[in-house]
Coordinates of C-alpha atoms in Angstrom, one line a residue:
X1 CA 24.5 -15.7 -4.4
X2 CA 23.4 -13.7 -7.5
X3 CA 19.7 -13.8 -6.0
X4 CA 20.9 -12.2 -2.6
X5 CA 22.5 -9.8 -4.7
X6 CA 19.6 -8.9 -7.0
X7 CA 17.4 -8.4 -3.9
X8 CA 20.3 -6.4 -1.9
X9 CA 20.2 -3.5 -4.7
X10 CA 16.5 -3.8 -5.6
X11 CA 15.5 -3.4 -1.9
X12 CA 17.9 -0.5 -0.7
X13 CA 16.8 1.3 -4.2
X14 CA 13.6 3.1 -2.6
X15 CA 15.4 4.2 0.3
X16 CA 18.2 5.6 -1.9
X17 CA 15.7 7.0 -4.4
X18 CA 13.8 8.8 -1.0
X19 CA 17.4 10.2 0.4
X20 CA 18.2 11.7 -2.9
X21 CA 14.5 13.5 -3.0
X22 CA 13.9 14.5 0.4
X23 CA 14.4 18.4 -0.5
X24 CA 15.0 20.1 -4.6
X25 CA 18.7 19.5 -5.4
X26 CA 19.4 23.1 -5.4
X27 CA 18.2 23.8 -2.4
X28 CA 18.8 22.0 0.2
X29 CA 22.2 18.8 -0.5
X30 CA 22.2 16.0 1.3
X31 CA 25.2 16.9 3.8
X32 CA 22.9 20.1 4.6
X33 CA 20.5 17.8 5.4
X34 CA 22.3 15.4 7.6
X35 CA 24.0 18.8 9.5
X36 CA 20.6 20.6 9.8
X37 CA 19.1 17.1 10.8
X38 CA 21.5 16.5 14.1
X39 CA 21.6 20.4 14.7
X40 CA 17.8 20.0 17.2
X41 CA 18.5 21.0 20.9
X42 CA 18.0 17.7 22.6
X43 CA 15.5 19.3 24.1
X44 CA 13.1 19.9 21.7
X45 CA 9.8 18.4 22.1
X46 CA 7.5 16.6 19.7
X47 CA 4.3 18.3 18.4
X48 CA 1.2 16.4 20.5
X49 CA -1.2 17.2 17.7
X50 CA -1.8 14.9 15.1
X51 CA -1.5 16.4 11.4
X52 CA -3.0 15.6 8.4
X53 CA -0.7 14.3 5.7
X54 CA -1.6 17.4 3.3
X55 CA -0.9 19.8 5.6
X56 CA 2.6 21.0 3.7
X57 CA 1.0 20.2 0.1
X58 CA -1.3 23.1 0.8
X59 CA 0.2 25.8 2.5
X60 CA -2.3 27.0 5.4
X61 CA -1.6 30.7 4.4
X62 CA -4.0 30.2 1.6
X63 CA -7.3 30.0 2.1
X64 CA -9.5 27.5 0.0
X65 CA -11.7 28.2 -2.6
X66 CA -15.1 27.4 -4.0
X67 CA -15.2 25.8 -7.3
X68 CA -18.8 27.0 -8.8
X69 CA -18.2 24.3 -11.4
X70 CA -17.8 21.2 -9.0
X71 CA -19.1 22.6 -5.4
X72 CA -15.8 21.6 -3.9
X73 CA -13.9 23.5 -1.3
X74 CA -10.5 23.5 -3.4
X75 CA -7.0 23.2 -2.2
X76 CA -4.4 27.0 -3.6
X77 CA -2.7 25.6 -6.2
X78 CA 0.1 26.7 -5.4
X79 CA 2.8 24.0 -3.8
X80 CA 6.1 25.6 -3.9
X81 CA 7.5 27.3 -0.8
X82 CA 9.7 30.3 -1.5
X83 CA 11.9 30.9 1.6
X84 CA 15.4 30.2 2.6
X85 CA 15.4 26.6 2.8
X86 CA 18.5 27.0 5.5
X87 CA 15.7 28.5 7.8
X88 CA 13.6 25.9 7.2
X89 CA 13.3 23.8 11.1
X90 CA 14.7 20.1 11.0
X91 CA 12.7 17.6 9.5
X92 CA 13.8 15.1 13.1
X93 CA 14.8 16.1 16.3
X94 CA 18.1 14.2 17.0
X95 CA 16.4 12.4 20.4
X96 CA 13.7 11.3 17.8
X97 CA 15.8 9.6 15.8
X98 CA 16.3 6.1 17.1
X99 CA 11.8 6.0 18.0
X100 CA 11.3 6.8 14.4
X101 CA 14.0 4.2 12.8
X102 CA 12.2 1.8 15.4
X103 CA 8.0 3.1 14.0
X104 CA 10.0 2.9 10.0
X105 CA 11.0 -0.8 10.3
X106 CA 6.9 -1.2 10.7
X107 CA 6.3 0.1 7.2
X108 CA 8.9 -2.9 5.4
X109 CA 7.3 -5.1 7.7
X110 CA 3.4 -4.6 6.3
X111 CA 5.2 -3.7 2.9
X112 CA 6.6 -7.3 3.1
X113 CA 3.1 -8.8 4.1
X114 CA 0.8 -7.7 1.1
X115 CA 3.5 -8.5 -1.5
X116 CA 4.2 -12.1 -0.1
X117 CA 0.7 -12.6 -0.1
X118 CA -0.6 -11.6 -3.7
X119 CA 1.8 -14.2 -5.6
X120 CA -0.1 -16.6 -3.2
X121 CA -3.2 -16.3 -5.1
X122 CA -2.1 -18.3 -8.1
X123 CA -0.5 -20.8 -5.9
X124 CA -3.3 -21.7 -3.6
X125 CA -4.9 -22.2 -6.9
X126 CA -2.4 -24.7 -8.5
X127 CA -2.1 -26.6 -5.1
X128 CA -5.8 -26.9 -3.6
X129 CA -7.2 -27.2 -7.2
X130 CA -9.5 -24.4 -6.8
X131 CA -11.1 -21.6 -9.0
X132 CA -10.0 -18.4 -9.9
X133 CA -13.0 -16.5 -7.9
X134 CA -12.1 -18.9 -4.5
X135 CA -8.3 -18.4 -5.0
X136 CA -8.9 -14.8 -4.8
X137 CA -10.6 -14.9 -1.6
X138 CA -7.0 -14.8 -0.3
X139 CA -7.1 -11.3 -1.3
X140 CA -10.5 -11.0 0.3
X141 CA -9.5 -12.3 3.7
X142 CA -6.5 -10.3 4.0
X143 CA -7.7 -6.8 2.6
X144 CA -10.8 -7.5 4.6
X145 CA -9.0 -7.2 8.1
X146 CA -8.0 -3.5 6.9
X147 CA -11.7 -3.0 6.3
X148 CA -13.2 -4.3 9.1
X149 CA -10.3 -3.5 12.2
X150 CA -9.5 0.2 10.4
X151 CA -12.1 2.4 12.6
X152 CA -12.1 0.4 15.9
X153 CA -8.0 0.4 15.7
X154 CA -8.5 4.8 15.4
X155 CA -10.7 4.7 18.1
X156 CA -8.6 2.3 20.3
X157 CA -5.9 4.9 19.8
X158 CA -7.4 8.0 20.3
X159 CA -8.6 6.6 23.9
X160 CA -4.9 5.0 24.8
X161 CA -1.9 5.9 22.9
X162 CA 0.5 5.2 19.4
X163 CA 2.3 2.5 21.2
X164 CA -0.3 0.9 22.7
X165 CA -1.9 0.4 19.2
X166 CA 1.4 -0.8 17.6
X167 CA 1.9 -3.4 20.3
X168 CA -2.1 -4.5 19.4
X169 CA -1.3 -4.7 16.0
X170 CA 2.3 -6.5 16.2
X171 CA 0.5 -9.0 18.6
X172 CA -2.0 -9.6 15.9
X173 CA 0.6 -9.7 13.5
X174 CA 2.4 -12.6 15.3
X175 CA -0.4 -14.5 16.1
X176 CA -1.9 -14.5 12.2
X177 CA 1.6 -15.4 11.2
X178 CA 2.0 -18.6 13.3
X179 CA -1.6 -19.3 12.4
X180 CA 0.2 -21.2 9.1
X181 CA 1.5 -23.7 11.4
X182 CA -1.9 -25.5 12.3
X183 CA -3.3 -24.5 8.6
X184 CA -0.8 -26.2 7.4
X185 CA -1.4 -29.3 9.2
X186 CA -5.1 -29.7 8.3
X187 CA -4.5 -28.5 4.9
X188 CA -7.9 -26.7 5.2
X189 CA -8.1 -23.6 2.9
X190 CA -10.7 -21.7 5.6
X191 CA -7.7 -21.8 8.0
X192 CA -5.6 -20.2 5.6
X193 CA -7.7 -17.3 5.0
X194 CA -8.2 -16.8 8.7
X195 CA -4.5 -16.6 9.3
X196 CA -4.5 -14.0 6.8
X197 CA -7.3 -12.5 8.2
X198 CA -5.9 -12.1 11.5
X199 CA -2.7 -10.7 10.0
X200 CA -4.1 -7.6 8.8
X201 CA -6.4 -7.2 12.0
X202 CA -3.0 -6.4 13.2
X203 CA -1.6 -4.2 10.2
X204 CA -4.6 -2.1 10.5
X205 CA -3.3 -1.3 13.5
X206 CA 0.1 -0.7 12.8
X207 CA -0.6 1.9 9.7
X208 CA -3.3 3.6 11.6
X209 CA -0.4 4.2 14.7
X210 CA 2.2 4.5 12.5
X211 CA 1.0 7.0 9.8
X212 CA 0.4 9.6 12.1
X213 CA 2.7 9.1 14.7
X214 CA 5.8 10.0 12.2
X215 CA 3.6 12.9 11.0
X216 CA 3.9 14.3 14.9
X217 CA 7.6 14.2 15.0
X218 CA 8.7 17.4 14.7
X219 CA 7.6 20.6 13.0
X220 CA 4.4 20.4 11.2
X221 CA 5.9 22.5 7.7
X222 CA 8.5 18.8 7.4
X223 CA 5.7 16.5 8.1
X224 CA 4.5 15.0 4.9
X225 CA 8.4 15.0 4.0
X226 CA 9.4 12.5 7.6
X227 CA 6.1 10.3 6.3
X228 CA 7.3 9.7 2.3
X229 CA 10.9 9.1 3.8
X230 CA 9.1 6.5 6.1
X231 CA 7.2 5.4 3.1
X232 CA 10.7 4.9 1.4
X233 CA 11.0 1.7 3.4
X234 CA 7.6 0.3 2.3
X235 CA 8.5 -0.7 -0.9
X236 CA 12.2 -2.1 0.4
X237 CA 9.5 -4.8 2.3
X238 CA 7.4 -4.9 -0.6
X239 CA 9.9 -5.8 -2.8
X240 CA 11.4 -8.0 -0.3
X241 CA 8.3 -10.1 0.1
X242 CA 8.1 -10.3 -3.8
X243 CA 11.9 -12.0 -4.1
X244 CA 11.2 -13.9 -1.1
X245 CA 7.5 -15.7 -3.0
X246 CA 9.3 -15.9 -5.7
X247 CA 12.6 -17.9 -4.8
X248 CA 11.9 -19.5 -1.6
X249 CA 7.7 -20.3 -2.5
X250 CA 6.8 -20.4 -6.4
X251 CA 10.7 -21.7 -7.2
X252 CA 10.2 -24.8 -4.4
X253 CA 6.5 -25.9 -5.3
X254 CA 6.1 -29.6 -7.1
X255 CA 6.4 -29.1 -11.0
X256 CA 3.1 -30.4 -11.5
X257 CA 0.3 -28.6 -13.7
X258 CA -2.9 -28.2 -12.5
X259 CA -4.0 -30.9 -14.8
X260 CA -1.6 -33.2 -14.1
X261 CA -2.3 -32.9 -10.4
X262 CA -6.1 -33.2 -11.1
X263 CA -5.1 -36.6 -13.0
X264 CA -3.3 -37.3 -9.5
X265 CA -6.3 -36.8 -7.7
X266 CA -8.1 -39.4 -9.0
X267 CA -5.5 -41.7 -10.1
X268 CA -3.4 -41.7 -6.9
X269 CA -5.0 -39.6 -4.5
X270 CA -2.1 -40.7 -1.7
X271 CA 0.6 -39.2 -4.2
X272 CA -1.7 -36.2 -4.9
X273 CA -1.7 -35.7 -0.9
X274 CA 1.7 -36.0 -0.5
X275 CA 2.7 -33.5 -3.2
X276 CA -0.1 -31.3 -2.0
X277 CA 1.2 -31.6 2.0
X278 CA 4.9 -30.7 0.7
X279 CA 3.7 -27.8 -0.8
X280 CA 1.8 -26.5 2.1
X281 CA 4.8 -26.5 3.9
X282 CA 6.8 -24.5 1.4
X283 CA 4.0 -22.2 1.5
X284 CA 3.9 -21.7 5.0
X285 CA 7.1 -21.6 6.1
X286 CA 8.2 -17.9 5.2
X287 CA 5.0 -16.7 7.4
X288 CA 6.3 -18.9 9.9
X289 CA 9.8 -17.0 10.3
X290 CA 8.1 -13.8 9.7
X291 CA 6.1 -14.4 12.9
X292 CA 9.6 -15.0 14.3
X293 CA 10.7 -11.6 13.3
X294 CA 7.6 -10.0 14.1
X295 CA 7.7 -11.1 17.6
X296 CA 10.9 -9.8 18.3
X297 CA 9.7 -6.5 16.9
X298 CA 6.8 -6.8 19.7
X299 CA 9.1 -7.4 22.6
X300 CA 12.0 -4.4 21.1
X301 CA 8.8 -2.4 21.7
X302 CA 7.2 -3.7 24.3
X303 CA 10.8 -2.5 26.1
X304 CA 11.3 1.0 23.8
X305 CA 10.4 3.8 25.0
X306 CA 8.6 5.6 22.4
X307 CA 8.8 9.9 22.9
X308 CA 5.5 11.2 22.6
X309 CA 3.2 8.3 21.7
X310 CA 1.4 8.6 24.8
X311 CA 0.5 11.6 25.1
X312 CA -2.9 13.6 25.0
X313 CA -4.0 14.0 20.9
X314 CA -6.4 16.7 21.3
X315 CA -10.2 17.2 22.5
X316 CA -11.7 14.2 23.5
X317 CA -13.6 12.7 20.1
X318 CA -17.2 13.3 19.5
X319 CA -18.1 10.5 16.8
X320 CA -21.1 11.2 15.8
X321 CA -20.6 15.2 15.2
X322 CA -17.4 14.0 13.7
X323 CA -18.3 11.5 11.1
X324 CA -21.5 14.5 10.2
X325 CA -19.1 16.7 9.1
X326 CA -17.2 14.3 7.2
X327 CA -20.4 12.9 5.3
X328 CA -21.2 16.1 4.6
X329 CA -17.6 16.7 3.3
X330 CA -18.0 16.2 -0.6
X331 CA -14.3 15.7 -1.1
X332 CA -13.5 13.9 1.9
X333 CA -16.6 11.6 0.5
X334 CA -15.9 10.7 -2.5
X335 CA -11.9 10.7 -2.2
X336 CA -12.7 7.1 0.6
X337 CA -15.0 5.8 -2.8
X338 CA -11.8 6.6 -5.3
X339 CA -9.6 5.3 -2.6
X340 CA -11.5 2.5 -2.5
X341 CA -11.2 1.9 -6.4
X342 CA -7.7 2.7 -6.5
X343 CA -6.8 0.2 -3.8
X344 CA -9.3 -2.7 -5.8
X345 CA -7.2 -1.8 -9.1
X346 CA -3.8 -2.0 -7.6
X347 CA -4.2 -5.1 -5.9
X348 CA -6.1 -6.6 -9.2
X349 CA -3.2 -5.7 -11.5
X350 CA -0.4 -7.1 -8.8
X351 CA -2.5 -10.0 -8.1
X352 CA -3.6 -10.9 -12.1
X353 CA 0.1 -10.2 -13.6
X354 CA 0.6 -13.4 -12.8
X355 CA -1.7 -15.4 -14.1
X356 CA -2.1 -13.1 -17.0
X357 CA 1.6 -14.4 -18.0
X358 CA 0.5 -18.0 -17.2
X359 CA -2.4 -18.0 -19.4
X360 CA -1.6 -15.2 -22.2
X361 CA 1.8 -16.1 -22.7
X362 CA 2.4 -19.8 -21.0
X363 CA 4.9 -18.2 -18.3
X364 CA 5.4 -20.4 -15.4
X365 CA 3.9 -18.8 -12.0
X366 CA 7.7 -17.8 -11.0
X367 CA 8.9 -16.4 -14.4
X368 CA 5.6 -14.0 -14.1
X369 CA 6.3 -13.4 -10.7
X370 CA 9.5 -11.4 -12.3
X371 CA 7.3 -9.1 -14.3
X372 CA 5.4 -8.4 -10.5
X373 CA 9.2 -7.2 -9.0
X374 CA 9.8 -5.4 -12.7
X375 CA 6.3 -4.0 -12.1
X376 CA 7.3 -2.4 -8.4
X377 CA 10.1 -1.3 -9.6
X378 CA 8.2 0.7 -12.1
X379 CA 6.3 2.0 -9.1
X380 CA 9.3 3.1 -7.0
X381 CA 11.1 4.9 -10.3
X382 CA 7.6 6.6 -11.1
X383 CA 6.9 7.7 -7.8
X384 CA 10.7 9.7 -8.1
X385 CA 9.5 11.4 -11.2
X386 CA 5.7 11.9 -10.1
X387 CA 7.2 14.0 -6.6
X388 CA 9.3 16.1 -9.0
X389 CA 6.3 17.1 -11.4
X390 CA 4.6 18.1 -8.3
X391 CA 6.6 21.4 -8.3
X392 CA 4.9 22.1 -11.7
X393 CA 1.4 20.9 -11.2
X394 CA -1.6 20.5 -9.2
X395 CA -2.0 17.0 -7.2
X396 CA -5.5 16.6 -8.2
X397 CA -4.5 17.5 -11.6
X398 CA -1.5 15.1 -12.0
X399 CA -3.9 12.5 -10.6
X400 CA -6.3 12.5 -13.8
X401 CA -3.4 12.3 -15.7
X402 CA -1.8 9.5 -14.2
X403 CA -5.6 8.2 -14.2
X404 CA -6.0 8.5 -17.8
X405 CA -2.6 7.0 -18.3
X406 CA -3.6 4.1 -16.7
X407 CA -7.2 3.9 -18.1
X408 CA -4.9 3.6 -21.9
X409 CA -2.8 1.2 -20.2
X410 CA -5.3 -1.0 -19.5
X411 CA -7.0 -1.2 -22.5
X412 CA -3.6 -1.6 -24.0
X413 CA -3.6 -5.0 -21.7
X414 CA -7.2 -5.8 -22.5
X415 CA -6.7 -5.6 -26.2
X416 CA -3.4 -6.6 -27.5
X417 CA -1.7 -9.9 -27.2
X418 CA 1.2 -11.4 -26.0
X419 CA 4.1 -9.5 -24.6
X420 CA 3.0 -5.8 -25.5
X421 CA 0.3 -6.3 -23.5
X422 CA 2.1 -7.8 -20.7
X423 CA 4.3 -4.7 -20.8
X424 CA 1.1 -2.4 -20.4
X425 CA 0.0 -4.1 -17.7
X426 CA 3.3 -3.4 -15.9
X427 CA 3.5 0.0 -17.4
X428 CA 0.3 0.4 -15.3
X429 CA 2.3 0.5 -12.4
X430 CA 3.8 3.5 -13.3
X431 CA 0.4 5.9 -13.0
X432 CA -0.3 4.1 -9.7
X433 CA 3.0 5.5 -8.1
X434 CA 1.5 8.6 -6.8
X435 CA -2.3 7.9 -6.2
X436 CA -2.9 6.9 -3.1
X437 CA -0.4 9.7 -1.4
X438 CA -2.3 12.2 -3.6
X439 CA -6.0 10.9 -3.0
X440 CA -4.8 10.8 1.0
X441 CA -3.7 14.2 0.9
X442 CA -6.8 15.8 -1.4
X443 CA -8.9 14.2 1.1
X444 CA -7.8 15.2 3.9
X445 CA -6.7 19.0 3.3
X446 CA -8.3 21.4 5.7
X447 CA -10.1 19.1 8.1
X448 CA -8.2 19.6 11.2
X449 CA -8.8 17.5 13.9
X450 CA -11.4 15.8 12.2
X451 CA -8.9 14.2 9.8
X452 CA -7.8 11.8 12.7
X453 CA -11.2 10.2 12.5
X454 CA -11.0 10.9 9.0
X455 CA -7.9 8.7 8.2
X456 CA -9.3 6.1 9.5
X457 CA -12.1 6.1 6.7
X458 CA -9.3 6.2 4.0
X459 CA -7.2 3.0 5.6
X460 CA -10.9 1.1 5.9
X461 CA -10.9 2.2 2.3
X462 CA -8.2 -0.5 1.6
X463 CA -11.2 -3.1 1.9
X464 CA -11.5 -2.3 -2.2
X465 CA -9.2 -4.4 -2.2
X466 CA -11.1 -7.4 -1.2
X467 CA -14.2 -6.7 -3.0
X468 CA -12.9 -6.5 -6.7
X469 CA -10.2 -9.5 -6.9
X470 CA -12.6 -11.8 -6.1
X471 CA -15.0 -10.7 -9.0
X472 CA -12.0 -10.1 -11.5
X473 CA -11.4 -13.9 -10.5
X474 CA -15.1 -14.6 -11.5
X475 CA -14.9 -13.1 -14.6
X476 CA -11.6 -14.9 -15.2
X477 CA -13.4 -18.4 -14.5
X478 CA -16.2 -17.9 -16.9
X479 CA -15.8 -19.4 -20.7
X480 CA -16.7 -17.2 -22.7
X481 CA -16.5 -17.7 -26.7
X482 CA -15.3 -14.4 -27.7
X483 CA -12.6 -13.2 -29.4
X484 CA -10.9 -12.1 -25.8
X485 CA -10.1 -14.3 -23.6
X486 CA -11.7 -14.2 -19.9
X487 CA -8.3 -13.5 -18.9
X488 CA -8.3 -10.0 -20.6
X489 CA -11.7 -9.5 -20.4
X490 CA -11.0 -9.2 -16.6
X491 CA -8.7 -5.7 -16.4
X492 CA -12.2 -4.2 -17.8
X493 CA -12.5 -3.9 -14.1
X494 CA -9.5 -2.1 -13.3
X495 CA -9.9 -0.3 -16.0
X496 CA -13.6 0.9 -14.7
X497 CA -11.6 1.6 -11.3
X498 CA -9.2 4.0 -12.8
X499 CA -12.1 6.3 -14.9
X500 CA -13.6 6.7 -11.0
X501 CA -10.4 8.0 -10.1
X502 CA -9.8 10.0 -12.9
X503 CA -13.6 11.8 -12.2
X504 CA -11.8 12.1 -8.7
X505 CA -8.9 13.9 -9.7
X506 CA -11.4 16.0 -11.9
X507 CA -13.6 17.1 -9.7
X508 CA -10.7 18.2 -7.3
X509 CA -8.9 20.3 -9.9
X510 CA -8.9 24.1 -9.8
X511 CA -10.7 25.7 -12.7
X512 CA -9.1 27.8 -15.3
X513 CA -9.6 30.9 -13.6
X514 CA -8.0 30.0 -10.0
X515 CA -4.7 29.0 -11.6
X516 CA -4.7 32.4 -12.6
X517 CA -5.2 34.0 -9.7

């Protein structure tokens, strides 16, 4: 009972923490909020254009500027609006309301997915008896769906509609999901991955539908605002899936070490089998009901009417003058290559805390498992603070911050031993809270319709992460005689990933001079 508990409060904490931020405490209280909320003429319709999620970061009033230092086209830096926040338009019209709880469940569902899946890493490992580097390709599998589905899923929706591509992607979803049942059976590793595979064929979809679908509800000036309360119920999955690996996978596998269970192999390969079978089927089950769920989501919107998802989104796409002005885009350019690191770091630091416990401190896989849900709560808590420093400073400059925070982190994991360094790996977590939002919306800013296209480059930039765990895990299987162990020696990559981003964050900031103006 104390479990259910523990994940009740930890799960409902990012939606509080969104409720409470959702406007400056001074101007605009929560029962404002909620009145001004359900004040919308029925009526009302919902904007048909879709918006970039900068677009009330930087206020379109300002015009950009040219950095001479860095040749980028730079965002005013200033982020605070000055008028009458009771004039301000709702952030949902009231009909809205029950299509956008419906599109919001979709976030804690693919929140759920990628943080079931990373503790899965060290347990394919201890159960197939494999390698650190072919462990990791469950990372590969599954971030490489985002990579390779992210621009045909953009495409698919600008030619039909939202709906259409969240029915693709929950179909997808479902069918990657039951996929466990026959891996299971054949106990083949290559299965495995393709399930996983095919499960995030289907959440490329339902983020590129999704993201900008909530961004079109409604007034344009409340957009990014209806996307981070969305984004509230990310981490409640996220969070969720990290409880549910924990009890109901890592706390139900065999005992077994990995050396005893080699010894079983040769020994008493039937015993070995049998263990190994059981374990499968622990393994799988939670994807199993998952499925369940999911395909009960598919047939609520199969049914749903969804406002607005079908209709026209703009002039009819021209791809290849499109992706010409993007490549010729500087900052659009290289924010996909930091969003590509950043998403490669993340996933190596959420992935690695666990065996970094196993190895550096002789954890078992569940008891680091509990440093992971620490670790995102971390996250959430950060991201609270990191939106209310945003009134003071400049994204792109609170992003090398954060980015050099994290760079110190890291070496604080690399370097020192034992627990201290298993607390900077988690502090870590803490200067990731705000990245991706922020490299999004510096991307983005100013590109218009383009960013639709655009967008789609920054979710395929997700496929960092299934590049980099795999060669962390390399590193981590070498045996090395040096005074670090591989295990440590391995966050040298994330740390390389977060000095990218920093450069990033860098070469978006405004020079001396434009703050002053």
């Amino acid at each position: 009972m104390n479990h259910f508990r523990l994940i009740l409060i930890a799960t409902l904490f990012p939606a509080l923490i969104s409720c409470s931020t959702l406007e400056h405490p001074e101007q605009e209280p929560v029962g404002q909020f909620l009145d001004q909320l359900s004040s919308t003429p029925p009526g009302e319709g919902i904007s048909d254009r879709v918006i970039d999620s900068a677009s009330s970061t930087f206020p379109k009033n300002q015009p950009a500027s040219k950095s001479p230092s860095s040749g980028f086209s730079q965002p005013p830096t200033s982020t605070i609006s000055s008028g009458d926040p009771m004039t301000k338009p709702p952030l949902l019209p009231r009909h809205l309301l029950p299509a956008f709880a419906l599109v919001t469940f979709l976030f804690a569902l693919w929140g759920f997915a990628n943080d079931i899946t990373n503790p899965m890493v060290a347990a394919f490992k201890n159960i197939l008896l494999l390698s650190h580097f072919q462990s990791s390709l469950v990372q590969f599998a599954f971030y490489g769906g985002y990579c390779i589905m992210a621009i045909p899923a953009a495409l698919f929706i600008k030619r039909y509609n939202y709906k259409s591509g969240i029915l693709i992607g929950l179909g997808l979803y479902t069918i990657g999901c039951f996929l466990f049942i026959p891996a299971g059976n054949f106990q083949a590793f290559s299965a495995f991955l393709a399930a996983y595979f095919i499960m995030t064929c289907g959440l490329s979809f339902l983020e590129t539908s999704a993201n900008p679908y909530i961004l079109s509800m409604g007034d344009e000036q409340r957009a990014t605002q209806r996307l981070n309360l969305a984004q509230a119920f990310n981490p409640m999955g996220s969070l969720l899936g990290m409880f549910t690996a924990k009890i109901f996978i890592l706390d139900q596998l065999h005992p077994a070490s990995e050396t005893e269970r080699t010894f079983l192999q040769t020994n008493d390969p039937s015993a070995f089998q049998a263990i190994q079978a059981q374990d499968l089927d622990t393994l799988g089950t939670p994807y199993i009901l998952l499925g369940a769920v999911v395909l009960a989501a598919f047939l609520l919107f199969l049914v749903c009417r969804l406002p607005g998802s079908g209709e026209p989104q703009g002039k009819p796409l021209d791809l290849r003058a499109t992706l010409t002005r993007l490549r010729r885009n500087p900052r659009y350019v290289e924010g996909v290559v930091a969003q590509v690191f950043y998403v490669g770091a993340q996933i190596m630091c959420w992935t690695f805390i666990i065996q970094y416990g196993v190895h550096e401190l002789n954890l078992s896989p569940s008891q680091a498992q509990g440093y992971n849900i620490i670790a995102m709560l971390v996250f959430v808590s950060s991201r609270l603070i990191c939106t209310f420093l945003l009134k003071y400073l400049h994204p792109a400059r609170l992003l090398w911050q954060l980015a050099l925070a994290a760079c110190l982190l890291t070496l604080g994991t690399i370097l020192i031993q034992g627990l201290p360094g298993l607390y900077c790996l988690v502090g870590i977590s803490a200067c990731m809270s705000l990245m991706f939002p922020t490299i999004y919306g510096i991307a983005l800013h100013q590109l218009g319709d383009d960013a639709k296209l655009a967008s789609a480059g920054l979710i395929l930039a997700i496929g960092g992460g299934c590049l980099m765990p795999p060669l962390q895990g390399a590193i981590m299987d070498l045996d090395l005689s040096l005074a670090l162990s591989s295990t440590r020696l391995s966050f040298f990559l994330p740390f390389l990933c977060f000095v990218v981003i920093a450069f990033y964050g860098l070469r978006s900031s405004p020079s001396p001079s434009e703050v002053k103006n």
